[in-house]
Short mmCIF file of N, CA and C in Angstrom, two decimals:
data_model
loop_
_atom_site.label_atom_id
_atom_site.label_comp_id
_atom_site.label_asym_id
_atom_site.label_seq_id
_atom_site.Cartn_x
_atom_site.Cartn_y
_atom_site.Cartn_z
N MET A 1 29.94 125.56 20.63
CA MET A 1 30.14 125.35 22.04
C MET A 1 30.14 123.84 22.31
N SER A 2 30.85 123.44 23.34
CA SER A 2 30.92 122.02 23.67
C SER A 2 30.52 121.80 25.12
N LEU A 3 30.13 120.58 25.41
CA LEU A 3 29.78 120.15 26.76
C LEU A 3 30.41 118.79 27.01
N THR A 4 30.90 118.59 28.22
CA THR A 4 31.34 117.25 28.60
C THR A 4 30.10 116.43 28.95
N LEU A 5 30.27 115.13 29.03
CA LEU A 5 29.16 114.27 29.40
C LEU A 5 28.63 114.64 30.78
N LYS A 6 29.53 114.93 31.72
CA LYS A 6 29.12 115.33 33.06
C LYS A 6 28.29 116.61 33.03
N GLN A 7 28.72 117.60 32.25
CA GLN A 7 27.97 118.85 32.13
C GLN A 7 26.61 118.61 31.49
N ALA A 8 26.56 117.74 30.49
CA ALA A 8 25.29 117.45 29.82
C ALA A 8 24.30 116.79 30.77
N ARG A 9 24.79 115.89 31.63
CA ARG A 9 23.91 115.24 32.61
C ARG A 9 23.35 116.25 33.60
N GLN A 10 24.13 117.29 33.90
CA GLN A 10 23.72 118.29 34.89
C GLN A 10 23.05 119.51 34.26
N HIS A 11 22.84 119.47 32.96
CA HIS A 11 22.26 120.61 32.24
C HIS A 11 20.92 120.97 32.86
N ASN A 12 20.68 122.26 33.07
CA ASN A 12 19.47 122.68 33.79
C ASN A 12 18.21 122.73 32.93
N ALA A 13 18.33 122.47 31.65
CA ALA A 13 17.15 122.43 30.77
C ALA A 13 17.25 121.17 29.91
N ARG A 14 16.09 120.74 29.41
CA ARG A 14 16.09 119.57 28.52
C ARG A 14 16.69 119.95 27.17
N PHE A 15 17.36 118.99 26.57
CA PHE A 15 17.80 119.15 25.19
C PHE A 15 16.64 118.73 24.30
N HIS A 16 16.30 119.54 23.32
CA HIS A 16 15.17 119.16 22.46
C HIS A 16 15.58 118.19 21.36
N LEU A 17 16.89 118.12 21.06
CA LEU A 17 17.33 117.23 19.99
C LEU A 17 18.78 116.80 20.21
N ALA A 18 19.05 115.54 19.92
CA ALA A 18 20.42 115.05 19.82
C ALA A 18 20.62 114.58 18.39
N GLU A 19 21.61 115.16 17.72
CA GLU A 19 21.99 114.70 16.39
C GLU A 19 23.17 113.75 16.57
N VAL A 20 22.97 112.51 16.18
CA VAL A 20 24.02 111.50 16.24
C VAL A 20 24.58 111.40 14.83
N GLU A 21 25.76 111.94 14.63
CA GLU A 21 26.32 112.01 13.29
C GLU A 21 27.22 110.82 13.02
N ALA A 22 26.89 110.08 11.96
CA ALA A 22 27.70 108.95 11.52
C ALA A 22 28.87 109.49 10.70
N LEU A 23 30.09 109.19 11.15
CA LEU A 23 31.28 109.69 10.47
C LEU A 23 32.12 108.54 9.95
N MET A 24 32.33 108.54 8.65
CA MET A 24 33.20 107.56 7.98
C MET A 24 32.82 106.12 8.27
N GLY A 25 31.60 105.88 8.66
CA GLY A 25 31.13 104.52 8.87
C GLY A 25 31.73 103.80 10.05
N THR A 26 32.53 104.50 10.86
CA THR A 26 33.20 103.80 11.95
C THR A 26 32.91 104.35 13.33
N PHE A 27 32.44 105.58 13.42
CA PHE A 27 32.14 106.13 14.73
C PHE A 27 31.06 107.20 14.64
N TYR A 28 30.56 107.58 15.79
CA TYR A 28 29.46 108.54 15.91
C TYR A 28 29.86 109.68 16.85
N GLN A 29 29.47 110.90 16.47
CA GLN A 29 29.62 112.06 17.34
C GLN A 29 28.22 112.59 17.65
N ILE A 30 28.08 113.23 18.81
CA ILE A 30 26.77 113.69 19.25
C ILE A 30 26.78 115.20 19.42
N HIS A 31 25.79 115.85 18.81
CA HIS A 31 25.53 117.27 19.01
C HIS A 31 24.19 117.39 19.73
N LEU A 32 24.18 118.10 20.84
CA LEU A 32 22.97 118.30 21.63
C LEU A 32 22.47 119.72 21.41
N PHE A 33 21.16 119.87 21.24
CA PHE A 33 20.58 121.18 20.98
C PHE A 33 19.57 121.52 22.07
N ASP A 34 19.78 122.67 22.71
CA ASP A 34 18.77 123.20 23.62
C ASP A 34 18.10 124.37 22.90
N ASN A 35 17.34 125.16 23.60
CA ASN A 35 16.63 126.26 22.93
C ASN A 35 17.54 127.40 22.49
N LYS A 36 18.77 127.41 22.96
CA LYS A 36 19.66 128.52 22.66
C LYS A 36 20.71 128.19 21.60
N ARG A 37 21.29 126.99 21.66
CA ARG A 37 22.40 126.67 20.75
C ARG A 37 22.67 125.17 20.71
N GLY A 38 23.63 124.81 19.86
CA GLY A 38 24.08 123.43 19.77
C GLY A 38 25.35 123.22 20.56
N HIS A 39 25.54 122.01 21.05
CA HIS A 39 26.71 121.67 21.86
C HIS A 39 27.29 120.36 21.36
N LEU A 40 28.58 120.34 21.08
CA LEU A 40 29.26 119.10 20.75
C LEU A 40 29.58 118.38 22.05
N LEU A 41 29.23 117.12 22.15
CA LEU A 41 29.52 116.34 23.35
C LEU A 41 30.99 115.93 23.33
N THR A 42 31.73 116.24 24.41
CA THR A 42 33.16 115.99 24.45
C THR A 42 33.55 115.15 25.68
N ASP A 43 34.79 114.66 25.65
CA ASP A 43 35.32 113.99 26.83
C ASP A 43 35.87 115.05 27.78
N ASP A 44 36.43 114.64 28.90
CA ASP A 44 36.93 115.59 29.89
C ASP A 44 38.10 116.43 29.39
N ALA A 45 38.80 115.95 28.37
CA ALA A 45 39.94 116.68 27.81
C ALA A 45 39.51 117.66 26.71
N GLY A 46 38.20 117.71 26.42
CA GLY A 46 37.70 118.63 25.40
C GLY A 46 37.70 118.09 23.99
N ARG A 47 38.05 116.81 23.82
CA ARG A 47 38.02 116.18 22.49
C ARG A 47 36.61 115.66 22.22
N ALA A 48 36.19 115.74 20.98
CA ALA A 48 34.88 115.24 20.60
C ALA A 48 34.73 113.79 21.02
N LEU A 49 33.65 113.48 21.71
CA LEU A 49 33.38 112.12 22.14
C LEU A 49 33.05 111.28 20.92
N GLN A 50 33.74 110.17 20.72
CA GLN A 50 33.53 109.31 19.57
C GLN A 50 33.09 107.94 20.05
N LEU A 51 31.87 107.58 19.69
CA LEU A 51 31.31 106.30 20.09
C LEU A 51 31.35 105.36 18.90
N LYS A 52 31.51 104.07 19.16
CA LYS A 52 31.72 103.11 18.08
C LYS A 52 30.50 102.26 17.75
N SER A 53 29.39 102.42 18.49
CA SER A 53 28.22 101.60 18.19
C SER A 53 26.94 102.34 18.54
N LEU A 54 25.87 102.02 17.83
CA LEU A 54 24.57 102.62 18.16
C LEU A 54 24.04 102.18 19.52
N PRO A 55 24.24 100.92 19.93
CA PRO A 55 23.83 100.58 21.30
C PRO A 55 24.56 101.44 22.34
N GLY A 56 25.83 101.72 22.12
CA GLY A 56 26.57 102.59 23.02
C GLY A 56 26.03 104.01 23.02
N VAL A 57 25.64 104.50 21.84
CA VAL A 57 25.04 105.83 21.72
C VAL A 57 23.72 105.86 22.48
N ARG A 58 22.87 104.86 22.25
CA ARG A 58 21.57 104.82 22.95
C ARG A 58 21.75 104.80 24.46
N SER A 59 22.67 103.99 24.93
CA SER A 59 22.93 103.88 26.36
C SER A 59 23.34 105.24 26.94
N LEU A 60 24.20 105.94 26.24
CA LEU A 60 24.64 107.26 26.70
C LEU A 60 23.48 108.26 26.67
N LEU A 61 22.72 108.29 25.58
CA LEU A 61 21.65 109.27 25.46
C LEU A 61 20.53 109.07 26.48
N GLN A 62 20.34 107.83 26.91
CA GLN A 62 19.31 107.56 27.92
C GLN A 62 19.64 108.21 29.25
N GLN A 63 20.87 108.63 29.46
CA GLN A 63 21.30 109.26 30.70
C GLN A 63 21.08 110.77 30.70
N LEU A 64 20.63 111.32 29.57
CA LEU A 64 20.53 112.77 29.42
C LEU A 64 19.08 113.25 29.39
N PRO A 65 18.84 114.51 29.81
CA PRO A 65 17.50 115.09 29.69
C PRO A 65 17.23 115.45 28.23
N LEU A 66 16.56 114.56 27.51
CA LEU A 66 16.49 114.65 26.05
C LEU A 66 15.09 114.31 25.56
N ASP A 67 14.60 115.09 24.58
CA ASP A 67 13.28 114.85 23.99
C ASP A 67 13.33 113.87 22.82
N GLN A 68 14.29 114.05 21.91
CA GLN A 68 14.35 113.17 20.74
C GLN A 68 15.78 113.11 20.20
N ALA A 69 16.02 112.09 19.39
CA ALA A 69 17.34 111.90 18.79
C ALA A 69 17.18 111.50 17.33
N GLU A 70 18.14 111.91 16.52
CA GLU A 70 18.16 111.56 15.10
C GLU A 70 19.55 111.08 14.72
N LEU A 71 19.59 110.03 13.92
CA LEU A 71 20.84 109.58 13.31
C LEU A 71 21.01 110.40 12.03
N VAL A 72 22.16 111.04 11.88
CA VAL A 72 22.39 111.94 10.75
C VAL A 72 23.57 111.43 9.93
N HIS A 73 23.35 111.31 8.63
CA HIS A 73 24.44 110.92 7.73
C HIS A 73 24.49 111.95 6.60
N ARG A 74 25.62 112.61 6.48
CA ARG A 74 25.80 113.60 5.41
C ARG A 74 26.58 112.95 4.27
N SER A 75 26.01 113.02 3.09
CA SER A 75 26.63 112.40 1.93
C SER A 75 27.26 113.47 1.03
N ALA A 76 28.41 113.17 0.48
CA ALA A 76 29.08 114.08 -0.45
C ALA A 76 28.74 113.75 -1.90
N PHE A 77 27.69 112.96 -2.13
CA PHE A 77 27.37 112.51 -3.47
C PHE A 77 27.14 113.69 -4.42
N GLY A 78 26.32 114.67 -4.01
CA GLY A 78 26.05 115.82 -4.88
C GLY A 78 27.31 116.57 -5.26
N GLU A 79 28.18 116.74 -4.30
CA GLU A 79 29.45 117.42 -4.55
C GLU A 79 30.32 116.62 -5.51
N MET A 80 30.28 115.30 -5.40
CA MET A 80 31.12 114.44 -6.25
C MET A 80 30.69 114.50 -7.71
N ILE A 81 29.40 114.75 -7.97
CA ILE A 81 28.95 114.77 -9.36
C ILE A 81 28.72 116.20 -9.87
N GLY A 82 29.18 117.19 -9.07
CA GLY A 82 29.16 118.57 -9.54
C GLY A 82 27.90 119.37 -9.25
N LEU A 83 27.04 118.90 -8.37
CA LEU A 83 25.85 119.68 -8.01
C LEU A 83 26.22 120.71 -6.95
N ASP A 84 25.70 121.91 -7.09
CA ASP A 84 25.99 122.97 -6.13
C ASP A 84 24.93 123.03 -5.05
N ASP A 85 25.36 123.27 -3.83
CA ASP A 85 24.46 123.50 -2.69
C ASP A 85 23.37 122.45 -2.54
N THR A 86 23.70 121.22 -2.82
CA THR A 86 22.75 120.14 -2.66
C THR A 86 22.93 119.52 -1.28
N ASP A 87 21.85 119.44 -0.55
CA ASP A 87 21.90 118.84 0.79
C ASP A 87 21.49 117.38 0.67
N ASN A 88 22.43 116.49 0.83
CA ASN A 88 22.15 115.05 0.78
C ASN A 88 22.13 114.44 2.17
N THR A 89 21.69 115.22 3.16
CA THR A 89 21.68 114.75 4.53
C THR A 89 20.50 113.81 4.75
N LEU A 90 20.80 112.65 5.30
CA LEU A 90 19.77 111.68 5.66
C LEU A 90 19.56 111.76 7.17
N ARG A 91 18.31 111.93 7.61
CA ARG A 91 17.97 112.00 9.03
C ARG A 91 16.98 110.88 9.35
N VAL A 92 17.35 110.05 10.32
CA VAL A 92 16.50 108.93 10.72
C VAL A 92 16.23 109.04 12.23
N PRO A 93 14.94 109.06 12.62
CA PRO A 93 14.66 109.10 14.06
C PRO A 93 15.31 107.91 14.76
N LEU A 94 15.88 108.17 15.91
CA LEU A 94 16.58 107.14 16.67
C LEU A 94 15.79 106.88 17.95
N ARG A 95 15.29 105.65 18.06
CA ARG A 95 14.55 105.28 19.27
C ARG A 95 15.53 105.02 20.40
N LEU A 96 15.24 105.64 21.54
CA LEU A 96 16.12 105.48 22.68
C LEU A 96 15.71 104.31 23.57
N ASN A 97 14.42 104.06 23.67
CA ASN A 97 13.92 102.95 24.49
C ASN A 97 13.45 101.85 23.56
N LEU A 98 14.21 100.81 23.48
CA LEU A 98 13.89 99.71 22.58
C LEU A 98 12.90 98.76 23.22
N PRO A 99 12.02 98.16 22.41
CA PRO A 99 11.08 97.17 22.97
C PRO A 99 11.83 95.91 23.38
N ASP A 100 11.19 95.14 24.25
CA ASP A 100 11.77 93.89 24.70
C ASP A 100 11.82 92.85 23.59
N ASP A 101 10.89 92.94 22.64
CA ASP A 101 10.81 91.98 21.55
C ASP A 101 11.84 92.34 20.47
N PRO A 102 12.84 91.48 20.22
CA PRO A 102 13.86 91.79 19.22
C PRO A 102 13.30 91.84 17.81
N GLU A 103 12.11 91.29 17.58
CA GLU A 103 11.49 91.31 16.24
C GLU A 103 10.65 92.55 16.03
N ALA A 104 10.47 93.38 17.05
CA ALA A 104 9.64 94.59 16.93
C ALA A 104 10.31 95.61 16.03
N ASP A 105 9.51 96.51 15.48
CA ASP A 105 10.02 97.59 14.63
C ASP A 105 10.92 98.51 15.44
N VAL A 106 12.15 98.67 15.00
CA VAL A 106 13.12 99.51 15.70
C VAL A 106 13.30 100.74 14.88
#
């Protein structure tokens, strides 16, 4: 199922997780999860919303009713070397509210 940004802002329940998927090192797609299912975030035309920077992702996610976010990178390394059913997914918690100090742990 998909949601536009406008629909996500008006969602009547909080999303418990946003998965920010890094694709090909050049853009990010967002999947929002509520208690019932996952939703791909799309533009008004129904195309997957593709963001080009993490600051842009953070700015967008701060507008949504959201509990937590994770940066997700799926690697094909296991498949490339012949391993079966190996999950090489890397998940990193994504802070939405950054500290004022640029030297602080992000």
